Amino acid sequence: MITTNVQRHGTVLVTVTGALDEDAGAALQRVLDDVTAGERDLMVDLHGAMSMDADGLLHLLALHRRAETLGLRVLVVGWQPQPQQFMADVAGIRGRGSATGERYAVAGFRRLIEERAQRARDLSDFGAGWLSGV
């Protein structure tokens, strides 16, 4: 379950709590539905997001991409240990506490993360399908 608190004052502030997983997509998609010309930034606060899986990462990346197409600058803050480490693992960045938040806004890095998160989800779906057929 995910909840969002959206405030608009020139910046769209989204506070995320709960797990960033498959269920997060609809809530994150609605965040940018009413963006106005006066808004320049999207700030995503992840202080309350204690876990993230491949689906959640893909949803977060889709939000980032959509915000950029609307001309918003994106900043993600408050990375918690598990989501940050998960993103580092998906990206192939080794080491405890790898600083991935700063790299998140780089388009090439985002594409790399998207490809690897999609691959991780596909492998997860394949494994679940294989196990259910046993």
PDB file of C-alpha atoms in Angstrom, residues 20-104:
ATOM      1  CA  LEU A  20       7.029   1.023  -3.381  1.00  0.00           C
ATOM      2  CA  ASP A  21       5.734  -2.033  -5.201  1.00  0.00           C
ATOM      3  CA  GLU A  22       3.283  -3.043  -7.931  1.00  0.00           C
ATOM      4  CA  ASP A  23       0.411  -1.301  -6.131  1.00  0.00           C
ATOM      5  CA  ALA A  24       2.214   2.075  -6.158  1.00  0.00           C
ATOM      6  CA  GLY A  25       1.667   2.714  -9.870  1.00  0.00           C
ATOM      7  CA  ALA A  26      -1.835   4.204  -9.805  1.00  0.00           C
ATOM      8  CA  ALA A  27      -1.079   6.558  -6.915  1.00  0.00           C
ATOM      9  CA  LEU A  28       2.158   7.782  -8.500  1.00  0.00           C
ATOM     10  CA  GLN A  29       0.464   8.220 -11.885  1.00  0.00           C
ATOM     11  CA  ARG A  30      -2.172  10.559 -10.404  1.00  0.00           C
ATOM     12  CA  VAL A  31       0.458  12.831  -8.838  1.00  0.00           C
ATOM     13  CA  LEU A  32       1.055  14.745 -12.065  1.00  0.00           C
ATOM     14  CA  ASP A  33      -2.540  14.836 -13.353  1.00  0.00           C
ATOM     15  CA  ASP A  34      -3.128  18.475 -12.367  1.00  0.00           C
ATOM     16  CA  VAL A  35       0.273  20.060 -12.969  1.00  0.00           C
ATOM     17  CA  THR A  36      -0.025  23.745 -13.861  1.00  0.00           C
ATOM     18  CA  ALA A  37       2.299  26.052 -15.775  1.00  0.00           C
ATOM     19  CA  GLY A  38       3.360  27.659 -12.470  1.00  0.00           C
ATOM     20  CA  GLU A  39       4.969  24.479 -11.204  1.00  0.00           C
ATOM     21  CA  ARG A  40       8.614  23.957 -12.005  1.00  0.00           C
ATOM     22  CA  ASP A  41       9.790  21.153  -9.718  1.00  0.00           C
ATOM     23  CA  LEU A  42       8.740  17.731  -8.535  1.00  0.00           C
ATOM     24  CA  MET A  43      10.145  16.719  -5.162  1.00  0.00           C
ATOM     25  CA  VAL A  44       9.571  13.116  -4.113  1.00  0.00           C
ATOM     26  CA  ASP A  45      10.129  12.538  -0.397  1.00  0.00           C
ATOM     27  CA  LEU A  46      10.871   8.870   0.337  1.00  0.00           C
ATOM     28  CA  HIS A  47      11.481   9.183   4.087  1.00  0.00           C
ATOM     29  CA  GLY A  48       8.422   6.989   4.708  1.00  0.00           C
ATOM     30  CA  ALA A  49       9.098   4.422   1.969  1.00  0.00           C
ATOM     31  CA  MET A  50      10.830   1.597   3.796  1.00  0.00           C
ATOM     32  CA  SER A  51      10.841  -0.962   0.977  1.00  0.00           C
ATOM     33  CA  MET A  52      10.899  -1.105  -2.807  1.00  0.00           C
ATOM     34  CA  ASP A  53      10.851  -3.885  -5.376  1.00  0.00           C
ATOM     35  CA  ALA A  54      11.414  -3.902  -9.152  1.00  0.00           C
ATOM     36  CA  ASP A  55       7.819  -2.846  -9.872  1.00  0.00           C
ATOM     37  CA  GLY A  56       8.082   0.076  -7.457  1.00  0.00           C
ATOM     38  CA  LEU A  57      11.354   1.163  -9.007  1.00  0.00           C
ATOM     39  CA  LEU A  58       9.810   1.059 -12.485  1.00  0.00           C
ATOM     40  CA  HIS A  59       6.855   3.153 -11.250  1.00  0.00           C
ATOM     41  CA  LEU A  60       9.208   5.697  -9.689  1.00  0.00           C
ATOM     42  CA  LEU A  61      11.205   5.890 -12.909  1.00  0.00           C
ATOM     43  CA  ALA A  62       8.015   6.329 -14.951  1.00  0.00           C
ATOM     44  CA  LEU A  63       6.997   9.211 -12.669  1.00  0.00           C
ATOM     45  CA  HIS A  64      10.435  10.757 -13.194  1.00  0.00           C
ATOM     46  CA  ARG A  65      10.166  10.419 -16.980  1.00  0.00           C
ATOM     47  CA  ARG A  66       6.628  11.853 -17.070  1.00  0.00           C
ATOM     48  CA  ALA A  67       7.643  14.800 -14.883  1.00  0.00           C
ATOM     49  CA  GLU A  68      10.498  15.602 -17.242  1.00  0.00           C
ATOM     50  CA  THR A  69       8.154  15.566 -20.246  1.00  0.00           C
ATOM     51  CA  LEU A  70       6.044  18.147 -18.406  1.00  0.00           C
ATOM     52  CA  GLY A  71       9.130  20.318 -17.977  1.00  0.00           C
ATOM     53  CA  LEU A  72       9.560  19.641 -14.265  1.00  0.00           C
ATOM     54  CA  ARG A  73      12.926  19.288 -12.596  1.00  0.00           C
ATOM     55  CA  VAL A  74      12.920  16.163 -10.389  1.00  0.00           C
ATOM     56  CA  LEU A  75      14.513  15.716  -6.994  1.00  0.00           C
ATOM     57  CA  VAL A  76      14.154  12.548  -4.928  1.00  0.00           C
ATOM     58  CA  VAL A  77      15.081  12.865  -1.250  1.00  0.00           C
ATOM     59  CA  GLY A  78      14.943  10.738   1.876  1.00  0.00           C
ATOM     60  CA  TRP A  79      16.229   7.476   0.454  1.00  0.00           C
ATOM     61  CA  GLN A  80      15.837   4.755   3.078  1.00  0.00           C
ATOM     62  CA  PRO A  81      18.403   1.927   3.290  1.00  0.00           C
ATOM     63  CA  GLN A  82      16.460  -0.869   1.558  1.00  0.00           C
ATOM     64  CA  PRO A  83      15.203   1.162  -1.454  1.00  0.00           C
ATOM     65  CA  GLN A  84      18.612   2.782  -1.891  1.00  0.00           C
ATOM     66  CA  GLN A  85      20.423  -0.548  -1.663  1.00  0.00           C
ATOM     67  CA  PHE A  86      17.902  -2.202  -3.997  1.00  0.00           C
ATOM     68  CA  MET A  87      18.482   0.475  -6.628  1.00  0.00           C
ATOM     69  CA  ALA A  88      22.256   0.129  -6.210  1.00  0.00           C
ATOM     70  CA  ASP A  89      21.989  -3.658  -6.582  1.00  0.00           C
ATOM     71  CA  VAL A  90      19.849  -3.356  -9.726  1.00  0.00           C
ATOM     72  CA  ALA A  91      22.331  -0.876 -11.181  1.00  0.00           C
ATOM     73  CA  GLY A  92      25.231  -3.169 -10.345  1.00  0.00           C
ATOM     74  CA  ILE A  93      26.808  -0.660  -7.977  1.00  0.00           C
ATOM     75  CA  ARG A  94      28.367  -2.680  -5.192  1.00  0.00           C
ATOM     76  CA  GLY A  95      29.134  -1.598  -1.692  1.00  0.00           C
ATOM     77  CA  ARG A  96      27.059  -0.945   1.368  1.00  0.00           C
ATOM     78  CA  GLY A  97      25.218   2.377   1.230  1.00  0.00           C
ATOM     79  CA  SER A  98      26.108   3.161  -2.391  1.00  0.00           C
ATOM     80  CA  ALA A  99      25.087   6.752  -3.072  1.00  0.00           C
ATOM     81  CA  THR A 100      22.595   6.283  -5.892  1.00  0.00           C
ATOM     82  CA  GLY A 101      20.290   9.193  -5.141  1.00  0.00           C
ATOM     83  CA  GLU A 102      22.590  11.718  -6.808  1.00  0.00           C
ATOM     84  CA  ARG A 103      22.886   9.556  -9.914  1.00  0.00           C
ATOM     85  CA  TYR A 104      19.120   9.053 -10.180  1.00  0.00           C
TER      86      TYR A 104
END
